[in-house]
Amino acid sequence: MTYDSNNIFAKILRGDIPCQKIHENDYGLAFYDIHPKAPIHALVIPKNAYENFEDFCHNAKPEEVLGFLACITKVTELLKINTSGYRLMSNCGEGAGQEVPHFHVHLLSGK
Ligand code: AMP
């Protein structure tokens, strides 16, 4: 796997382009999806360079995985969807329709 450091989420992480930030910690950054597919549509990405879920699972250090999961659960609290419910999904690979080659999870709620 070769990570493309010019992908749009890498640019957001570098601060080259803006995002509508919800939360960040040492390992993750969460922001609103630019084309929401539900009333609440957030994206959570790891701060380090992983192409997709497989890459993250095989190569991230345990503290990165835990920190990333903590970022997700903080977002569900902040958006108050931890009690109402939400869908968490990730497209892995072009065959699944992954458009941005930096690992991300979608958090969808409200519909
Ligand atoms: P995927 O198809 O799983 O790779 O999803 C990529 C998601 O990134 C899509 O839902 C896009 O709407 C979203 N997206 C693309 N560019 C941006 C951006 N600059 N800021 C926020 N979300 C974006």
CSV table of N, CA and C and ligand atoms in Angstrom, one decimal:
chain,number,residue,atom,x,y,z
A,1,MET,N,0.8,-1.2,0.0
A,1,MET,CA,0.0,0.0,0.0
A,1,MET,C,0.9,1.2,0.0
A,2,THR,N,0.6,2.2,-0.8
A,2,THR,CA,1.3,3.4,-0.8
A,2,THR,C,0.3,4.6,-0.5
A,3,TYR,N,0.6,5.2,0.6
A,3,TYR,CA,-0.2,6.3,1.1
A,3,TYR,C,0.0,7.5,0.2
A,4,ASP,N,-1.1,8.1,-0.2
A,4,ASP,CA,-1.0,9.3,-1.1
A,4,ASP,C,-1.2,10.6,-0.1
A,5,SER,N,-0.1,11.2,0.1
A,5,SER,CA,-0.1,12.3,1.1
A,5,SER,C,-0.7,13.6,0.6
A,6,ASN,N,-1.2,13.5,-0.7
A,6,ASN,CA,-1.9,14.7,-1.2
A,6,ASN,C,-3.4,14.5,-1.2
A,7,ASN,N,-3.9,13.4,-0.5
A,7,ASN,CA,-5.4,13.3,-0.4
A,7,ASN,C,-6.0,14.4,0.5
A,8,ILE,N,-7.3,14.6,0.3
A,8,ILE,CA,-7.9,15.8,0.9
A,8,ILE,C,-7.9,15.7,2.4
A,9,PHE,N,-7.9,14.5,3.1
A,9,PHE,CA,-7.9,14.5,4.5
A,9,PHE,C,-6.5,14.8,5.0
A,10,ALA,N,-5.5,14.4,4.3
A,10,ALA,CA,-4.1,14.7,4.7
A,10,ALA,C,-3.9,16.2,4.6
A,11,LYS,N,-4.5,16.9,3.6
A,11,LYS,CA,-4.5,18.3,3.6
A,11,LYS,C,-5.2,19.0,4.7
A,12,ILE,N,-6.3,18.4,5.1
A,12,ILE,CA,-7.0,18.9,6.3
A,12,ILE,C,-6.1,18.8,7.6
A,13,LEU,N,-5.5,17.6,7.7
A,13,LEU,CA,-4.6,17.4,8.9
A,13,LEU,C,-3.4,18.4,8.9
A,14,ARG,N,-2.9,18.7,7.7
A,14,ARG,CA,-1.8,19.7,7.7
A,14,ARG,C,-2.2,21.1,7.8
A,15,GLY,N,-3.6,21.3,7.8
A,15,GLY,CA,-4.1,22.7,7.9
A,15,GLY,C,-4.1,23.4,6.6
A,16,ASP,N,-3.8,22.7,5.5
A,16,ASP,CA,-3.8,23.3,4.1
A,16,ASP,C,-5.2,23.7,3.7
A,17,ILE,N,-6.2,22.9,4.1
A,17,ILE,CA,-7.6,23.3,3.8
A,17,ILE,C,-8.4,23.2,5.1
A,18,PRO,N,-9.4,24.0,5.2
A,18,PRO,CA,-10.2,24.0,6.5
A,18,PRO,C,-11.2,22.9,6.6
A,19,CYS,N,-11.6,22.7,7.8
A,19,CYS,CA,-12.7,21.7,8.0
A,19,CYS,C,-13.6,22.3,9.2
A,20,GLN,N,-14.8,21.7,9.3
A,20,GLN,CA,-15.7,22.1,10.3
A,20,GLN,C,-15.4,21.2,11.5
A,21,LYS,N,-14.5,21.6,12.3
A,21,LYS,CA,-14.0,20.6,13.4
A,21,LYS,C,-15.0,20.4,14.5
A,22,ILE,N,-15.1,19.2,14.9
A,22,ILE,CA,-16.0,18.8,16.1
A,22,ILE,C,-15.1,18.6,17.3
A,23,HIS,N,-14.0,17.8,17.1
A,23,HIS,CA,-13.2,17.4,18.2
A,23,HIS,C,-11.9,16.9,17.7
A,24,GLU,N,-10.9,17.0,18.5
A,24,GLU,CA,-9.6,16.3,18.2
A,24,GLU,C,-8.9,15.9,19.5
A,25,ASN,N,-8.2,14.8,19.4
A,25,ASN,CA,-7.3,14.4,20.5
A,25,ASN,C,-5.9,14.1,19.9
A,26,ASP,N,-5.0,13.5,20.6
A,26,ASP,CA,-3.7,13.2,20.1
A,26,ASP,C,-3.7,12.3,18.9
A,27,TYR,N,-4.7,11.5,18.7
A,27,TYR,CA,-4.7,10.4,17.7
A,27,TYR,C,-5.8,10.6,16.7
A,28,GLY,N,-6.8,11.4,16.9
A,28,GLY,CA,-7.9,11.5,15.9
A,28,GLY,C,-8.4,12.9,15.8
A,29,LEU,N,-9.0,13.2,14.6
A,29,LEU,CA,-9.6,14.4,14.3
A,29,LEU,C,-11.0,14.1,13.8
A,30,ALA,N,-12.0,14.9,14.3
A,30,ALA,CA,-13.4,14.7,13.8
A,30,ALA,C,-13.9,16.0,13.2
A,31,PHE,N,-14.6,15.9,12.1
A,31,PHE,CA,-15.2,17.1,11.5
A,31,PHE,C,-16.5,16.7,10.7
A,32,TYR,N,-17.3,17.7,10.3
A,32,TYR,CA,-18.5,17.4,9.6
A,32,TYR,C,-18.2,17.0,8.1
A,33,ASP,N,-18.9,16.1,7.6
A,33,ASP,CA,-18.8,15.7,6.2
A,33,ASP,C,-19.4,16.9,5.4
A,34,ILE,N,-18.7,17.2,4.3
A,34,ILE,CA,-19.0,18.4,3.5
A,34,ILE,C,-20.3,18.1,2.7
A,35,HIS,N,-20.6,16.8,2.4
A,35,HIS,CA,-21.9,16.5,1.7
A,35,HIS,C,-22.7,15.5,2.6
A,36,PRO,N,-23.3,16.0,3.7
A,36,PRO,CA,-24.0,15.1,4.6
A,36,PRO,C,-25.1,14.2,4.0
A,37,LYS,N,-25.0,13.0,4.4
A,37,LYS,CA,-26.0,12.0,3.9
A,37,LYS,C,-27.0,11.7,5.0
A,38,ALA,N,-27.0,12.4,6.1
A,38,ALA,CA,-28.0,12.2,7.2
A,38,ALA,C,-28.0,13.6,7.9
A,39,PRO,N,-29.0,13.8,8.8
A,39,PRO,CA,-29.0,15.1,9.5
A,39,PRO,C,-27.7,15.3,10.3
A,40,ILE,N,-27.1,14.3,10.9
A,40,ILE,CA,-25.8,14.4,11.5
A,40,ILE,C,-24.9,13.4,10.7
A,41,HIS,N,-23.8,14.0,10.1
A,41,HIS,CA,-22.9,13.2,9.4
A,41,HIS,C,-21.5,13.7,9.7
A,42,ALA,N,-20.8,13.0,10.6
A,42,ALA,CA,-19.4,13.3,11.0
A,42,ALA,C,-18.4,12.3,10.4
A,43,LEU,N,-17.2,12.8,10.3
A,43,LEU,CA,-16.1,11.9,9.9
A,43,LEU,C,-15.1,11.9,11.0
A,44,VAL,N,-14.5,10.8,11.3
A,44,VAL,CA,-13.4,10.7,12.2
A,44,VAL,C,-12.2,10.1,11.6
A,45,ILE,N,-11.1,10.7,11.6
A,45,ILE,CA,-9.9,10.2,10.9
A,45,ILE,C,-8.7,10.1,11.9
A,46,PRO,N,-7.8,9.1,11.7
A,46,PRO,CA,-6.6,9.1,12.6
A,46,PRO,C,-5.7,10.2,12.1
A,47,LYS,N,-4.9,10.7,13.1
A,47,LYS,CA,-3.9,11.7,12.7
A,47,LYS,C,-2.7,11.2,11.9
A,48,ASN,N,-2.4,9.9,12.1
A,48,ASN,CA,-1.3,9.3,11.3
A,48,ASN,C,-1.8,8.8,10.0
A,49,ALA,N,-0.9,8.5,9.1
A,49,ALA,CA,-1.2,8.2,7.7
A,49,ALA,C,-1.5,6.7,7.5
A,50,TYR,N,-2.8,6.4,7.4
A,50,TYR,CA,-3.3,5.0,7.1
A,50,TYR,C,-4.3,5.2,5.9
A,51,GLU,N,-4.1,4.2,5.0
A,51,GLU,CA,-4.9,4.3,3.8
A,51,GLU,C,-6.4,3.9,4.0
A,52,ASN,N,-6.5,2.9,4.8
A,52,ASN,CA,-7.9,2.4,5.0
A,52,ASN,C,-8.0,1.6,6.3
A,53,PHE,N,-9.1,1.0,6.6
A,53,PHE,CA,-9.3,0.2,7.8
A,53,PHE,C,-8.3,-0.9,7.9
A,54,GLU,N,-8.1,-1.6,6.9
A,54,GLU,CA,-7.1,-2.7,6.9
A,54,GLU,C,-5.7,-2.3,7.3
A,55,ASP,N,-5.3,-1.2,6.7
A,55,ASP,CA,-4.0,-0.6,7.0
A,55,ASP,C,-3.9,-0.2,8.4
A,56,PHE,N,-5.0,0.4,8.9
A,56,PHE,CA,-5.0,0.9,10.3
A,56,PHE,C,-4.9,-0.3,11.3
A,57,CYS,N,-5.7,-1.3,11.0
A,57,CYS,CA,-5.8,-2.5,11.9
A,57,CYS,C,-4.5,-3.2,12.0
A,58,HIS,N,-3.8,-3.3,10.8
A,58,HIS,CA,-2.6,-4.1,10.8
A,58,HIS,C,-1.4,-3.3,11.3
A,59,ASN,N,-1.4,-2.0,11.2
A,59,ASN,CA,-0.2,-1.2,11.4
A,59,ASN,C,-0.2,-0.2,12.5
A,60,ALA,N,-1.4,0.2,13.0
A,60,ALA,CA,-1.5,1.2,14.1
A,60,ALA,C,-1.1,0.6,15.4
A,61,LYS,N,-0.4,1.4,16.2
A,61,LYS,CA,0.0,1.0,17.5
A,61,LYS,C,-1.2,0.9,18.4
A,62,PRO,N,-1.2,0.1,19.5
A,62,PRO,CA,-2.4,0.0,20.4
A,62,PRO,C,-2.8,1.4,20.9
A,63,GLU,N,-1.9,2.2,21.2
A,63,GLU,CA,-2.4,3.5,21.8
A,63,GLU,C,-3.0,4.4,20.7
A,64,GLU,N,-2.6,4.2,19.4
A,64,GLU,CA,-3.3,4.9,18.4
A,64,GLU,C,-4.7,4.4,18.2
A,65,VAL,N,-4.9,3.1,18.3
A,65,VAL,CA,-6.2,2.5,18.1
A,65,VAL,C,-7.1,3.0,19.2
A,66,LEU,N,-6.6,2.9,20.5
A,66,LEU,CA,-7.4,3.3,21.6
A,66,LEU,C,-7.7,4.8,21.6
A,67,GLY,N,-6.7,5.6,21.2
A,67,GLY,CA,-7.0,7.1,21.1
A,67,GLY,C,-8.0,7.4,20.0
A,68,PHE,N,-7.9,6.7,18.9
A,68,PHE,CA,-8.9,6.9,17.8
A,68,PHE,C,-10.3,6.6,18.3
A,69,LEU,N,-10.4,5.4,19.0
A,69,LEU,CA,-11.8,5.0,19.5
A,69,LEU,C,-12.3,6.0,20.5
A,70,ALA,N,-11.4,6.6,21.3
A,70,ALA,CA,-11.7,7.6,22.3
A,70,ALA,C,-12.2,8.8,21.6
A,71,CYS,N,-11.6,9.2,20.5
A,71,CYS,CA,-12.0,10.3,19.7
A,71,CYS,C,-13.5,10.1,19.2
A,72,ILE,N,-13.7,8.9,18.7
A,72,ILE,CA,-15.1,8.6,18.2
A,72,ILE,C,-16.1,8.8,19.3
A,73,THR,N,-15.8,8.2,20.5
A,73,THR,CA,-16.9,8.2,21.6
A,73,THR,C,-17.0,9.6,22.1
A,74,LYS,N,-16.0,10.4,22.1
A,74,LYS,CA,-16.1,11.8,22.6
A,74,LYS,C,-17.1,12.5,21.6
A,75,VAL,N,-16.9,12.3,20.3
A,75,VAL,CA,-17.8,12.9,19.3
A,75,VAL,C,-19.3,12.5,19.5
A,76,THR,N,-19.5,11.2,19.8
A,76,THR,CA,-20.9,10.8,20.0
A,76,THR,C,-21.5,11.4,21.2
A,77,GLU,N,-20.7,11.7,22.2
A,77,GLU,CA,-21.1,12.4,23.4
A,77,GLU,C,-21.4,13.9,23.1
A,78,LEU,N,-20.5,14.5,22.4
A,78,LEU,CA,-20.6,16.0,22.0
A,78,LEU,C,-21.8,16.2,21.1
A,79,LEU,N,-22.1,15.3,20.2
A,79,LEU,CA,-23.3,15.4,19.3
A,79,LEU,C,-24.5,14.8,19.9
A,80,LYS,N,-24.4,14.3,21.1
A,80,LYS,CA,-25.5,13.7,21.9
A,80,LYS,C,-26.2,12.6,21.1
A,81,ILE,N,-25.4,11.8,20.4
A,81,ILE,CA,-26.0,10.7,19.7
A,81,ILE,C,-25.6,9.4,20.3
A,82,ASN,N,-24.9,9.5,21.4
A,82,ASN,CA,-24.5,8.3,22.2
A,82,ASN,C,-25.7,7.6,22.8
A,83,THR,N,-26.8,8.3,23.1
A,83,THR,CA,-28.0,7.7,23.6
A,83,THR,C,-29.0,7.5,22.6
A,84,SER,N,-29.1,8.4,21.6
A,84,SER,CA,-30.2,8.3,20.6
A,84,SER,C,-29.9,7.2,19.6
A,85,GLY,N,-28.6,7.0,19.3
A,85,GLY,CA,-28.1,6.0,18.4
A,85,GLY,C,-27.5,6.6,17.1
A,86,TYR,N,-26.7,5.8,16.5
A,86,TYR,CA,-26.0,6.2,15.3
A,86,TYR,C,-25.5,5.0,14.5
A,87,ARG,N,-25.1,5.3,13.3
A,87,ARG,CA,-24.5,4.2,12.4
A,87,ARG,C,-23.0,4.6,12.2
A,88,LEU,N,-22.2,3.6,12.4
A,88,LEU,CA,-20.7,3.8,12.2
A,88,LEU,C,-20.3,3.0,11.1
A,89,MET,N,-19.7,3.6,10.0
A,89,MET,CA,-19.3,2.7,8.9
A,89,MET,C,-18.0,3.3,8.3
A,90,SER,N,-17.4,2.4,7.6
A,90,SER,CA,-16.2,2.8,6.8
A,90,SER,C,-16.1,2.0,5.5
A,91,ASN,N,-15.9,2.7,4.5
A,91,ASN,CA,-15.7,2.1,3.2
A,91,ASN,C,-14.2,1.7,3.1
A,92,CYS,N,-13.9,0.5,2.8
A,92,CYS,CA,-12.5,0.1,2.7
A,92,CYS,C,-12.2,-0.4,1.3
A,93,GLY,N,-11.4,0.5,0.6
A,93,GLY,CA,-10.9,0.1,-0.7
A,93,GLY,C,-11.9,0.7,-1.8
A,94,GLU,N,-11.3,0.8,-3.0
A,94,GLU,CA,-12.0,1.3,-4.1
A,94,GLU,C,-13.2,0.5,-4.4
A,95,GLY,N,-13.1,-0.8,-4.3
A,95,GLY,CA,-14.2,-1.7,-4.6
A,95,GLY,C,-15.4,-1.5,-3.7
A,96,ALA,N,-15.2,-0.9,-2.5
A,96,ALA,CA,-16.3,-0.5,-1.6
A,96,ALA,C,-16.7,0.9,-1.8
A,97,GLY,N,-16.1,1.6,-2.7
A,97,GLY,CA,-16.5,3.0,-2.9
A,97,GLY,C,-15.7,4.0,-2.1
A,98,GLN,N,-14.6,3.6,-1.5
A,98,GLN,CA,-13.8,4.6,-0.7
A,98,GLN,C,-13.2,5.6,-1.7
A,99,GLU,N,-13.6,6.9,-1.4
A,99,GLU,CA,-13.2,8.0,-2.3
A,99,GLU,C,-11.9,8.6,-1.8
A,100,VAL,N,-11.8,8.8,-0.5
A,100,VAL,CA,-10.6,9.5,0.1
A,100,VAL,C,-9.7,8.4,0.7
A,101,PRO,N,-8.5,8.3,0.2
A,101,PRO,CA,-7.6,7.2,0.6
A,101,PRO,C,-6.8,7.5,1.9
A,102,HIS,N,-7.6,8.1,2.9
A,102,HIS,CA,-7.0,8.2,4.3
A,102,HIS,C,-8.1,7.6,5.1
A,103,PHE,N,-7.8,6.6,6.0
A,103,PHE,CA,-8.8,5.9,6.8
A,103,PHE,C,-9.7,6.9,7.5
A,104,HIS,N,-11.0,6.6,7.4
A,104,HIS,CA,-12.0,7.4,8.1
A,104,HIS,C,-13.2,6.6,8.4
A,105,VAL,N,-13.9,6.9,9.5
A,105,VAL,CA,-15.2,6.3,9.8
A,105,VAL,C,-16.2,7.4,9.6
A,106,HIS,N,-17.4,7.0,9.1
A,106,HIS,CA,-18.6,7.9,9.0
A,106,HIS,C,-19.4,7.6,10.3
A,107,LEU,N,-19.9,8.7,10.9
A,107,LEU,CA,-20.9,8.6,12.0
A,107,LEU,C,-22.1,9.3,11.4
A,108,LEU,N,-23.2,8.5,11.3
A,108,LEU,CA,-24.5,9.0,10.8
A,108,LEU,C,-25.6,8.9,11.8
A,109,SER,N,-26.4,9.9,11.9
A,109,SER,CA,-27.5,9.8,12.9
A,109,SER,C,-28.6,10.8,12.5
A,110,GLY,N,-29.8,10.5,13.0
A,110,GLY,CA,-30.9,11.5,12.9
A,110,GLY,C,-31.8,11.1,11.7
A,111,LYS,N,-31.6,9.9,11.1
A,111,LYS,CA,-32.5,9.5,10.1
A,111,LYS,C,-32.5,8.0,10.0
B,1,AMP,P1,-15.7,7.7,1.3
B,1,AMP,O1,-16.5,7.5,0.1
B,1,AMP,O2,-16.0,6.7,2.4
B,1,AMP,O3,-14.2,7.8,1.0
B,1,AMP,O4,-16.1,9.1,1.9
B,1,AMP,C1,-15.5,10.3,1.7
B,1,AMP,C2,-16.3,11.3,2.4
B,1,AMP,O5,-15.6,12.5,2.5
B,1,AMP,C3,-17.6,11.7,1.5
B,1,AMP,O6,-18.8,11.5,2.3
B,1,AMP,C4,-17.4,13.2,1.2
B,1,AMP,O7,-18.6,13.9,1.2
B,1,AMP,C5,-16.4,13.6,2.3
B,1,AMP,N1,-15.5,14.8,2.0
B,1,AMP,C6,-14.8,14.9,0.9
B,1,AMP,N2,-14.1,16.1,0.9
B,1,AMP,C7,-14.4,16.6,2.2
B,1,AMP,C8,-14.0,17.8,2.8
B,1,AMP,N3,-13.1,18.7,2.3
B,1,AMP,N4,-14.5,18.1,4.1
B,1,AMP,C9,-15.4,17.2,4.6
B,1,AMP,N5,-15.8,16.1,4.0
B,1,AMP,C10,-15.3,15.8,2.8
